[in-house]
């Protein structure tokens, strides 16, 4: 055994051993509890970063721990390989996206293996492989058959820089989620998944995902955005047609004095056409289309609008309501039209005051009377209805259902439920993605590709234009084909699928990644799924996680799976930050994992990333902390080096331990087993590691004499060292494997059972009792664990410090809190 800890020698050795012995290769074993542990797979960008290291270290601890607890663990890895960065790199470096992607995969795979993660590499997948996306295309066809995949023209989010459409969920604060450039609106044909067919089930199951963070559940509920209310029709004045609004406040309709449309509303430009306001409306719509959507809906954003020149009629008052287009109305909420009630909505109030529009009070407070001319803000509380026809004098909340009944009876409106969630637009005008398996025939229209002709392979013989535009529409050998129905010349769809489609089902494919007769083997999916623990960033709370939930339900309804949700438990880890900011190349604060491995080893890198902060919190990178982690591992190494000969000849403790310090260490060992086990189960890795560090400190306190060793002390030493290695092995697997062999143990440490603590050992013979006199701390004493109240009182009164405070005083009573304190009242 080398005297100095040298991770560069031992880590490659054990990585080879694990691979040769196929220790992490998972197979279905009936009668053994399964555990599917999955971290969100990475995009092959070229190098792993510290965020990857932290995420995958968290998962690896759980996977190794569960293996030692007797579970049959599936812990796979793969690559989310399609997407824009590959195309951007192709343009920048003049290399094909496929070569760039596969070269990156090869390099990143080596980096992950150097970290010692317990992946089953036999199950590795890459989503850009035709053997993967052929089944995605098949699922698309099945969805098309059921009407769940459809094509329509719509206003879409367009990123000019990326030259592609974005789903609503991919627009973050008005910018592209990928390149951060401003997003504009554009009308275009595209393919959609009918996620809204599952909206109620998605919402209902939010409350059943008890293993998910409340924060993520709240974000998904808010994105689904269920609102119960009414749709009300407002006829256009002097024109055919109507404007339909959705409102949850039908009790205020008698106070609606103007109508406001979203710039994106289909009537906005039509209503101003041919009027003196046409140009102003056009300019306004164009300007607002470039504004941040999130800011437009915020309360403190300046409300702006222009008159369209048209009016609609309030169906209950007959009032001519001027129709405005305004920046604070969004098409994705409700119907994209708002009946404005300025006396009872603050945004409407500010807009009305700004543009001199009429105010009518329809809800009065019980105590006072509102004057619309003197109001300085909207009244938004409950009250009594006024100026509201047959509903005058009713409390507004009480009148809600009566008004709804009245509107439905008169044909003015109807009860309905609205959702913020819109169907998922999956068409992307980019090259590096899975082709959509559709053919367009002049005679037959839209025709799905025959299943026997799958996969529709993405051609590799292309060059990416500098503009980023997809080369597929100009690639004749790809575009030109024959209609599967009539055999006539036809054209292929040249859009590719949103890359979130690939990541919506990859966890199913891991269960049987080499299966060639379908997306996956049903019996293997039935064995492994659902995922027991999923780990990834909070930034995926809406996009990936919502889409995956939807996709799983579709697969269920297609008869491919028999469970409702894909992920039982979810952990969202925090970011890695340095110098007060998230690590990024642009900020110059990146720490290279490769450098960390070269200098300190993978175990030190893992240990620091797990010890520095709880998983759900941001980790603040600290060079001193890394040094500390390395010193801790070196200390363990030194302990084994210095006591190896004793450990090799020692036996484990049997019977009662008489040596006081040895007994203390033995007890501490069992306390640590309990603490670490409970902390790993709760993902409190930092406190688990701290407990092991405390145990090591106790071990160093043992009175060890190499010349004349005490057999009892050495047996406790062996037990403590052995336990320390077992408890540490999920966190730092290389050094623990090496030291396990050095102390004479056989086989891989990963195949050892997780240690079990003894409750009897945990029971201390003595306990600390605090002594208070009249509620003030005066002394402390040690008493036997089974001491009676009378014995505790007697010992307390004999304490020398206590005697000074009670001398000459009459003791009225003694109050004992079992196991904690005695309060003597004088």
mmCIF file of C-alpha atoms in Angstrom, residues 452-763:
data_model
loop_
_atom_site.group_PDB
_atom_site.id
_atom_site.type_symbol
_atom_site.label_atom_id
_atom_site.label_comp_id
_atom_site.label_asym_id
_atom_site.label_seq_id
_atom_site.Cartn_x
_atom_site.Cartn_y
_atom_site.Cartn_z
ATOM 1 C CA UNK A 452 -43.089 -0.144 -43.222
ATOM 2 C CA UNK A 453 -41.189 2.826 -44.674
ATOM 3 C CA UNK A 454 -40.012 4.063 -41.287
ATOM 4 C CA UNK A 455 -37.694 5.532 -40.352
ATOM 5 C CA UNK A 456 -37.815 8.597 -42.553
ATOM 6 C CA UNK A 457 -34.075 9.106 -42.290
ATOM 7 C CA UNK A 458 -32.634 12.563 -41.930
ATOM 8 C CA UNK A 459 -30.213 12.876 -44.883
ATOM 9 C CA UNK A 460 -26.590 13.562 -43.926
ATOM 10 C CA UNK A 461 -25.386 14.751 -47.344
ATOM 11 C CA UNK A 462 -26.188 18.414 -46.662
ATOM 12 C CA UNK A 463 -24.477 21.690 -45.913
ATOM 13 C CA UNK A 464 -25.961 24.104 -43.385
ATOM 14 C CA UNK A 465 -26.365 27.610 -44.866
ATOM 15 C CA UNK A 466 -24.808 30.470 -42.903
ATOM 16 C CA UNK A 467 -28.305 31.863 -42.358
ATOM 17 C CA UNK A 468 -29.179 28.773 -40.328
ATOM 18 C CA UNK A 469 -32.099 28.001 -42.624
ATOM 19 C CA UNK A 470 -32.851 24.299 -43.051
ATOM 20 C CA UNK A 471 -31.398 22.819 -46.279
ATOM 21 C CA UNK A 472 -34.128 20.139 -46.420
ATOM 22 C CA UNK A 473 -36.652 22.081 -48.578
ATOM 23 C CA UNK A 474 -34.001 22.405 -51.328
ATOM 24 C CA UNK A 475 -32.798 18.800 -51.101
ATOM 25 C CA UNK A 476 -34.689 17.209 -53.997
ATOM 26 C CA UNK A 477 -33.739 13.598 -53.209
ATOM 27 C CA UNK A 478 -35.352 14.058 -49.785
ATOM 28 C CA UNK A 479 -38.342 16.206 -50.687
ATOM 29 C CA UNK A 480 -39.496 14.429 -53.836
ATOM 30 C CA UNK A 481 -41.234 11.118 -53.220
ATOM 31 C CA UNK A 482 -44.365 9.170 -54.149
ATOM 32 C CA UNK A 483 -47.746 9.264 -52.494
ATOM 33 C CA UNK A 484 -48.287 6.079 -50.431
ATOM 34 C CA UNK A 485 -51.982 6.140 -51.417
ATOM 35 C CA UNK A 486 -52.070 6.823 -55.166
ATOM 36 C CA UNK A 487 -48.440 6.605 -56.244
ATOM 37 C CA UNK A 488 -48.419 10.118 -57.708
ATOM 38 C CA UNK A 489 -45.406 12.422 -57.311
ATOM 39 C CA UNK A 490 -45.555 14.036 -53.867
ATOM 40 C CA UNK A 491 -43.525 16.101 -51.417
ATOM 41 C CA UNK A 492 -42.211 15.243 -47.971
ATOM 42 C CA UNK A 493 -42.747 17.422 -44.922
ATOM 43 C CA UNK A 494 -39.477 19.299 -44.396
ATOM 44 C CA UNK A 495 -40.115 20.508 -40.832
ATOM 45 C CA UNK A 496 -38.488 18.490 -38.092
ATOM 46 C CA UNK A 497 -39.861 17.731 -34.642
ATOM 47 C CA UNK A 498 -39.234 19.852 -31.585
ATOM 48 C CA UNK A 499 -36.362 18.226 -29.660
ATOM 49 C CA UNK A 500 -38.574 18.091 -26.579
ATOM 50 C CA UNK A 501 -40.426 15.265 -28.335
ATOM 51 C CA UNK A 502 -37.305 13.070 -28.087
ATOM 52 C CA UNK A 503 -36.874 13.810 -24.396
ATOM 53 C CA UNK A 504 -40.540 13.090 -23.669
ATOM 54 C CA UNK A 505 -40.147 9.307 -23.925
ATOM 55 C CA UNK A 506 -36.454 8.403 -23.710
ATOM 56 C CA UNK A 507 -36.894 6.976 -20.207
ATOM 57 C CA UNK A 508 -39.163 4.282 -21.698
ATOM 58 C CA UNK A 509 -36.577 3.364 -24.325
ATOM 59 C CA UNK A 510 -33.907 2.772 -21.674
ATOM 60 C CA UNK A 511 -35.927 -0.229 -20.498
ATOM 61 C CA UNK A 512 -35.159 -2.077 -23.773
ATOM 62 C CA UNK A 513 -32.832 0.145 -25.845
ATOM 63 C CA UNK A 514 -31.961 -2.494 -28.465
ATOM 64 C CA UNK A 515 -35.493 -3.699 -29.135
ATOM 65 C CA UNK A 516 -36.173 -3.569 -32.898
ATOM 66 C CA UNK A 517 -39.864 -4.441 -33.114
ATOM 67 C CA UNK A 518 -41.312 -1.354 -31.443
ATOM 68 C CA UNK A 519 -40.505 1.643 -29.253
ATOM 69 C CA UNK A 520 -39.859 -0.701 -26.299
ATOM 70 C CA UNK A 521 -40.716 -4.122 -24.897
ATOM 71 C CA UNK A 522 -43.923 -3.829 -22.903
ATOM 72 C CA UNK A 523 -42.957 -6.433 -20.305
ATOM 73 C CA UNK A 524 -39.634 -4.717 -19.590
ATOM 74 C CA UNK A 525 -41.285 -1.324 -19.327
ATOM 75 C CA UNK A 526 -43.836 -2.905 -17.000
ATOM 76 C CA UNK A 527 -40.965 -4.186 -14.828
ATOM 77 C CA UNK A 528 -38.882 -0.994 -14.613
ATOM 78 C CA UNK A 529 -41.344 1.856 -14.986
ATOM 79 C CA UNK A 530 -42.324 4.267 -13.611
ATOM 80 C CA UNK A 531 -39.045 5.974 -12.768
ATOM 81 C CA UNK A 532 -38.627 5.826 -8.992
ATOM 82 C CA UNK A 533 -36.390 8.889 -8.715
ATOM 83 C CA UNK A 534 -35.880 11.575 -11.369
ATOM 84 C CA UNK A 535 -33.252 14.277 -10.917
ATOM 85 C CA UNK A 536 -32.797 17.495 -12.906
ATOM 86 C CA UNK A 537 -32.946 21.273 -12.933
ATOM 87 C CA UNK A 538 -35.910 23.444 -11.959
ATOM 88 C CA UNK A 539 -35.702 25.069 -15.406
ATOM 89 C CA UNK A 540 -37.426 21.962 -16.797
ATOM 90 C CA UNK A 541 -40.462 22.291 -14.506
ATOM 91 C CA UNK A 542 -42.822 23.253 -17.337
ATOM 92 C CA UNK A 543 -41.247 22.274 -20.644
ATOM 93 C CA UNK A 544 -39.809 18.803 -20.350
ATOM 94 C CA UNK A 545 -41.733 17.570 -17.324
ATOM 95 C CA UNK A 546 -45.166 18.626 -18.564
ATOM 96 C CA UNK A 547 -44.529 17.240 -22.041
ATOM 97 C CA UNK A 548 -43.259 13.945 -20.588
ATOM 98 C CA UNK A 549 -46.369 13.575 -18.440
ATOM 99 C CA UNK A 550 -48.561 14.189 -21.495
ATOM 100 C CA UNK A 551 -46.566 11.798 -23.692
ATOM 101 C CA UNK A 552 -46.774 9.008 -21.123
ATOM 102 C CA UNK A 553 -50.566 9.372 -21.003
ATOM 103 C CA UNK A 554 -50.696 9.157 -24.796
ATOM 104 C CA UNK A 555 -48.606 5.973 -24.721
ATOM 105 C CA UNK A 556 -50.978 4.604 -22.087
ATOM 106 C CA UNK A 557 -53.993 5.311 -24.288
ATOM 107 C CA UNK A 558 -52.204 3.682 -27.230
ATOM 108 C CA UNK A 559 -51.964 0.543 -25.086
ATOM 109 C CA UNK A 560 -48.179 0.646 -24.811
ATOM 110 C CA UNK A 561 -47.913 1.287 -21.041
ATOM 111 C CA UNK A 562 -50.288 0.708 -18.150
ATOM 112 C CA UNK A 563 -49.400 3.499 -15.700
ATOM 113 C CA UNK A 564 -50.481 7.133 -15.520
ATOM 114 C CA UNK A 565 -47.372 9.093 -14.596
ATOM 115 C CA UNK A 566 -43.735 8.530 -15.602
ATOM 116 C CA UNK A 567 -41.875 9.875 -12.533
ATOM 117 C CA UNK A 568 -42.847 8.930 -8.971
ATOM 118 C CA UNK A 569 -40.335 11.204 -7.232
ATOM 119 C CA UNK A 570 -38.567 14.317 -8.447
ATOM 120 C CA UNK A 571 -35.546 16.182 -7.105
ATOM 121 C CA UNK A 572 -34.652 19.556 -8.626
ATOM 122 C CA UNK A 573 -31.039 20.371 -7.786
ATOM 123 C CA UNK A 574 -29.686 23.902 -7.474
ATOM 124 C CA UNK A 575 -27.132 25.555 -9.732
ATOM 125 C CA UNK A 576 -23.380 25.691 -9.267
ATOM 126 C CA UNK A 577 -22.297 29.291 -8.802
ATOM 127 C CA UNK A 578 -18.905 30.947 -8.472
ATOM 128 C CA UNK A 579 -18.088 34.522 -7.569
ATOM 129 C CA UNK A 580 -21.799 35.136 -6.980
ATOM 130 C CA UNK A 581 -22.970 34.069 -10.451
ATOM 131 C CA UNK A 582 -23.946 30.907 -12.313
ATOM 132 C CA UNK A 583 -20.916 29.335 -13.959
ATOM 133 C CA UNK A 584 -20.677 30.316 -17.641
ATOM 134 C CA UNK A 585 -17.977 30.923 -20.213
ATOM 135 C CA UNK A 586 -19.176 34.484 -20.768
ATOM 136 C CA UNK A 587 -18.632 35.311 -17.081
ATOM 137 C CA UNK A 588 -15.206 33.683 -17.016
ATOM 138 C CA UNK A 589 -15.999 31.747 -13.833
ATOM 139 C CA UNK A 590 -16.097 28.196 -15.199
ATOM 140 C CA UNK A 591 -14.379 25.393 -13.281
ATOM 141 C CA UNK A 592 -13.329 22.550 -15.591
ATOM 142 C CA UNK A 593 -14.186 19.105 -14.151
ATOM 143 C CA UNK A 594 -11.309 17.639 -16.161
ATOM 144 C CA UNK A 595 -8.850 19.887 -14.352
ATOM 145 C CA UNK A 596 -10.399 18.969 -11.003
ATOM 146 C CA UNK A 597 -10.007 15.259 -11.740
ATOM 147 C CA UNK A 598 -6.386 15.734 -12.820
ATOM 148 C CA UNK A 599 -5.480 17.710 -9.703
ATOM 149 C CA UNK A 600 -7.621 16.166 -6.957
ATOM 150 C CA UNK A 601 -9.319 13.081 -8.402
ATOM 151 C CA UNK A 602 -12.945 12.254 -9.140
ATOM 152 C CA UNK A 603 -13.711 11.281 -5.539
ATOM 153 C CA UNK A 604 -12.661 14.681 -4.196
ATOM 154 C CA UNK A 605 -14.663 16.444 -6.911
ATOM 155 C CA UNK A 606 -17.731 14.349 -6.105
ATOM 156 C CA UNK A 607 -17.315 14.776 -2.354
ATOM 157 C CA UNK A 608 -17.110 18.567 -2.505
ATOM 158 C CA UNK A 609 -20.121 18.891 -4.820
ATOM 159 C CA UNK A 610 -22.165 16.775 -2.390
ATOM 160 C CA UNK A 611 -20.885 18.281 0.863
ATOM 161 C CA UNK A 612 -20.899 21.995 0.060
ATOM 162 C CA UNK A 613 -24.721 22.425 0.007
ATOM 163 C CA UNK A 614 -27.974 20.428 0.152
ATOM 164 C CA UNK A 615 -28.950 19.207 -3.351
ATOM 165 C CA UNK A 616 -31.921 21.559 -3.780
ATOM 166 C CA UNK A 617 -29.837 24.644 -2.910
ATOM 167 C CA UNK A 618 -27.349 26.490 -5.114
ATOM 168 C CA UNK A 619 -23.766 25.360 -4.572
ATOM 169 C CA UNK A 620 -21.250 28.179 -4.123
ATOM 170 C CA UNK A 621 -17.932 26.968 -5.507
ATOM 171 C CA UNK A 622 -15.089 27.313 -3.031
ATOM 172 C CA UNK A 623 -11.481 26.287 -3.738
ATOM 173 C CA UNK A 624 -10.759 25.947 -0.019
ATOM 174 C CA UNK A 625 -13.675 23.562 0.288
ATOM 175 C CA UNK A 626 -12.197 21.361 -2.449
ATOM 176 C CA UNK A 627 -8.866 21.304 -0.620
ATOM 177 C CA UNK A 628 -10.733 20.344 2.546
ATOM 178 C CA UNK A 629 -12.436 17.424 0.802
ATOM 179 C CA UNK A 630 -9.072 16.192 -0.472
ATOM 180 C CA UNK A 631 -7.538 16.431 3.015
ATOM 181 C CA UNK A 632 -10.426 14.427 4.475
ATOM 182 C CA UNK A 633 -9.881 11.577 2.004
ATOM 183 C CA UNK A 634 -6.122 11.733 2.597
ATOM 184 C CA UNK A 635 -6.785 11.432 6.331
ATOM 185 C CA UNK A 636 -8.811 8.243 5.826
ATOM 186 C CA UNK A 637 -6.040 6.875 3.622
ATOM 187 C CA UNK A 638 -3.439 7.662 6.302
ATOM 188 C CA UNK A 639 -5.521 5.962 8.999
ATOM 189 C CA UNK A 640 -5.662 2.716 7.030
ATOM 190 C CA UNK A 641 -1.978 2.955 6.082
ATOM 191 C CA UNK A 642 -0.921 3.381 9.713
ATOM 192 C CA UNK A 643 -3.177 0.643 11.122
ATOM 193 C CA UNK A 644 -3.282 -1.826 8.218
ATOM 194 C CA UNK A 645 -1.355 -4.601 9.970
ATOM 195 C CA UNK A 646 -3.636 -4.362 13.001
ATOM 196 C CA UNK A 647 -6.757 -4.339 10.852
ATOM 197 C CA UNK A 648 -5.722 -7.391 8.826
ATOM 198 C CA UNK A 649 -5.416 -9.507 11.973
ATOM 199 C CA UNK A 650 -8.368 -8.050 13.895
ATOM 200 C CA UNK A 651 -11.811 -9.531 14.433
ATOM 201 C CA UNK A 652 -15.052 -7.626 14.823
ATOM 202 C CA UNK A 653 -16.360 -6.791 18.338
ATOM 203 C CA UNK A 654 -18.214 -9.473 20.270
ATOM 204 C CA UNK A 655 -19.958 -9.113 23.599
ATOM 205 C CA UNK A 656 -19.680 -6.175 25.996
ATOM 206 C CA UNK A 657 -16.947 -3.614 25.382
ATOM 207 C CA UNK A 658 -15.219 -2.580 28.576
ATOM 208 C CA UNK A 659 -12.689 0.006 27.385
ATOM 209 C CA UNK A 660 -14.442 3.350 27.898
ATOM 210 C CA UNK A 661 -13.078 5.104 24.777
ATOM 211 C CA UNK A 662 -13.579 2.020 22.611
ATOM 212 C CA UNK A 663 -17.149 1.764 23.821
ATOM 213 C CA UNK A 664 -17.713 5.430 22.928
ATOM 214 C CA UNK A 665 -16.369 4.886 19.392
ATOM 215 C CA UNK A 666 -18.446 1.718 18.973
ATOM 216 C CA UNK A 667 -21.543 3.617 20.018
ATOM 217 C CA UNK A 668 -20.640 6.502 17.687
ATOM 218 C CA UNK A 669 -20.271 4.017 14.819
ATOM 219 C CA UNK A 670 -23.858 2.826 15.225
ATOM 220 C CA UNK A 671 -25.139 6.386 15.679
ATOM 221 C CA UNK A 672 -23.435 7.283 12.390
ATOM 222 C CA UNK A 673 -24.975 4.336 10.539
ATOM 223 C CA UNK A 674 -28.404 5.525 11.665
ATOM 224 C CA UNK A 675 -27.719 9.173 10.821
ATOM 225 C CA UNK A 676 -26.215 8.525 7.363
ATOM 226 C CA UNK A 677 -28.971 6.081 6.405
ATOM 227 C CA UNK A 678 -31.700 8.532 7.348
ATOM 228 C CA UNK A 679 -29.928 11.439 5.651
ATOM 229 C CA UNK A 680 -29.388 9.624 2.346
ATOM 230 C CA UNK A 681 -33.046 8.661 2.298
ATOM 231 C CA UNK A 682 -33.886 12.382 2.649
ATOM 232 C CA UNK A 683 -31.168 13.543 0.186
ATOM 233 C CA UNK A 684 -29.374 15.336 3.044
ATOM 234 C CA UNK A 685 -25.991 14.340 1.686
ATOM 235 C CA UNK A 686 -24.074 17.203 3.261
ATOM 236 C CA UNK A 687 -25.121 16.258 6.787
ATOM 237 C CA UNK A 688 -24.507 12.565 6.065
ATOM 238 C CA UNK A 689 -20.925 13.348 5.073
ATOM 239 C CA UNK A 690 -20.518 15.591 8.129
ATOM 240 C CA UNK A 691 -21.601 12.668 10.345
ATOM 241 C CA UNK A 692 -18.940 10.425 8.776
ATOM 242 C CA UNK A 693 -16.340 13.130 9.378
ATOM 243 C CA UNK A 694 -17.364 13.230 13.047
ATOM 244 C CA UNK A 695 -17.015 9.459 13.268
ATOM 245 C CA UNK A 696 -13.507 9.660 11.823
ATOM 246 C CA UNK A 697 -12.559 12.195 14.493
ATOM 247 C CA UNK A 698 -13.728 9.751 17.177
ATOM 248 C CA UNK A 699 -11.742 6.917 15.575
ATOM 249 C CA UNK A 700 -8.553 8.961 15.822
ATOM 250 C CA UNK A 701 -9.179 9.280 19.577
ATOM 251 C CA UNK A 702 -8.795 5.515 20.128
ATOM 252 C CA UNK A 703 -5.796 4.600 22.318
ATOM 253 C CA UNK A 704 -3.934 2.493 19.732
ATOM 254 C CA UNK A 705 -0.521 1.047 20.619
ATOM 255 C CA UNK A 706 1.029 -0.727 17.640
ATOM 256 C CA UNK A 707 3.621 -2.434 19.873
ATOM 257 C CA UNK A 708 1.126 -3.814 22.401
ATOM 258 C CA UNK A 709 -2.326 -3.482 20.861
ATOM 259 C CA UNK A 710 -5.414 -3.908 22.979
ATOM 260 C CA UNK A 711 -7.495 -6.600 21.249
ATOM 261 C CA UNK A 712 -10.794 -4.927 22.197
ATOM 262 C CA UNK A 713 -9.680 -1.516 20.968
ATOM 263 C CA UNK A 714 -8.426 -2.964 17.678
ATOM 264 C CA UNK A 715 -11.689 -4.828 17.114
ATOM 265 C CA UNK A 716 -13.620 -1.568 17.559
ATOM 266 C CA UNK A 717 -11.137 0.160 15.227
ATOM 267 C CA UNK A 718 -11.733 -2.451 12.526
ATOM 268 C CA UNK A 719 -15.493 -2.161 12.912
ATOM 269 C CA UNK A 720 -15.342 1.644 12.712
ATOM 270 C CA UNK A 721 -13.005 1.701 9.676
ATOM 271 C CA UNK A 722 -15.042 -0.959 7.911
ATOM 272 C CA UNK A 723 -18.268 0.937 8.573
ATOM 273 C CA UNK A 724 -16.726 4.264 7.506
ATOM 274 C CA UNK A 725 -15.774 2.770 4.131
ATOM 275 C CA UNK A 726 -19.204 1.239 3.605
ATOM 276 C CA UNK A 727 -20.989 4.496 4.462
ATOM 277 C CA UNK A 728 -18.658 6.532 2.275
ATOM 278 C CA UNK A 729 -18.711 4.213 -0.741
ATOM 279 C CA UNK A 730 -21.759 5.785 -2.492
ATOM 280 C CA UNK A 731 -20.102 9.208 -2.220
ATOM 281 C CA UNK A 732 -16.459 8.321 -3.044
ATOM 282 C CA UNK A 733 -16.476 4.877 -4.656
ATOM 283 C CA UNK A 734 -12.846 4.618 -5.847
ATOM 284 C CA UNK A 735 -10.960 5.200 -2.597
ATOM 285 C CA UNK A 736 -13.396 3.049 -0.629
ATOM 286 C CA UNK A 737 -12.984 0.145 -3.080
ATOM 287 C CA UNK A 738 -9.199 0.394 -2.714
ATOM 288 C CA UNK A 739 -9.178 0.631 1.072
ATOM 289 C CA UNK A 740 -11.749 -2.164 1.346
ATOM 290 C CA UNK A 741 -9.177 -4.475 -0.232
ATOM 291 C CA UNK A 742 -6.346 -3.081 1.872
ATOM 292 C CA UNK A 743 -8.093 -3.969 5.148
ATOM 293 C CA UNK A 744 -8.482 -7.559 3.986
ATOM 294 C CA UNK A 745 -12.102 -7.577 2.828
ATOM 295 C CA UNK A 746 -13.112 -9.624 -0.214
ATOM 296 C CA UNK A 747 -15.114 -8.649 -3.313
ATOM 297 C CA UNK A 748 -16.286 -5.246 -4.479
ATOM 298 C CA UNK A 749 -17.583 -2.945 -1.780
ATOM 299 C CA UNK A 750 -20.630 -2.164 -3.948
ATOM 300 C CA UNK A 751 -21.746 -5.778 -3.493
ATOM 301 C CA UNK A 752 -21.677 -5.521 0.295
ATOM 302 C CA UNK A 753 -24.906 -5.064 2.230
ATOM 303 C CA UNK A 754 -25.541 -1.626 3.700
ATOM 304 C CA UNK A 755 -24.608 -1.595 7.414
ATOM 305 C CA UNK A 756 -27.368 -1.916 9.999
ATOM 306 C CA UNK A 757 -27.256 -0.171 13.330
ATOM 307 C CA UNK A 758 -28.081 -1.886 16.627
ATOM 308 C CA UNK A 759 -30.742 -0.096 18.674
ATOM 309 C CA UNK A 760 -29.324 -1.575 21.881
ATOM 310 C CA UNK A 761 -25.938 -0.015 21.227
ATOM 311 C CA UNK A 762 -27.552 3.366 20.654
ATOM 312 C CA UNK A 763 -28.915 3.409 24.190
#
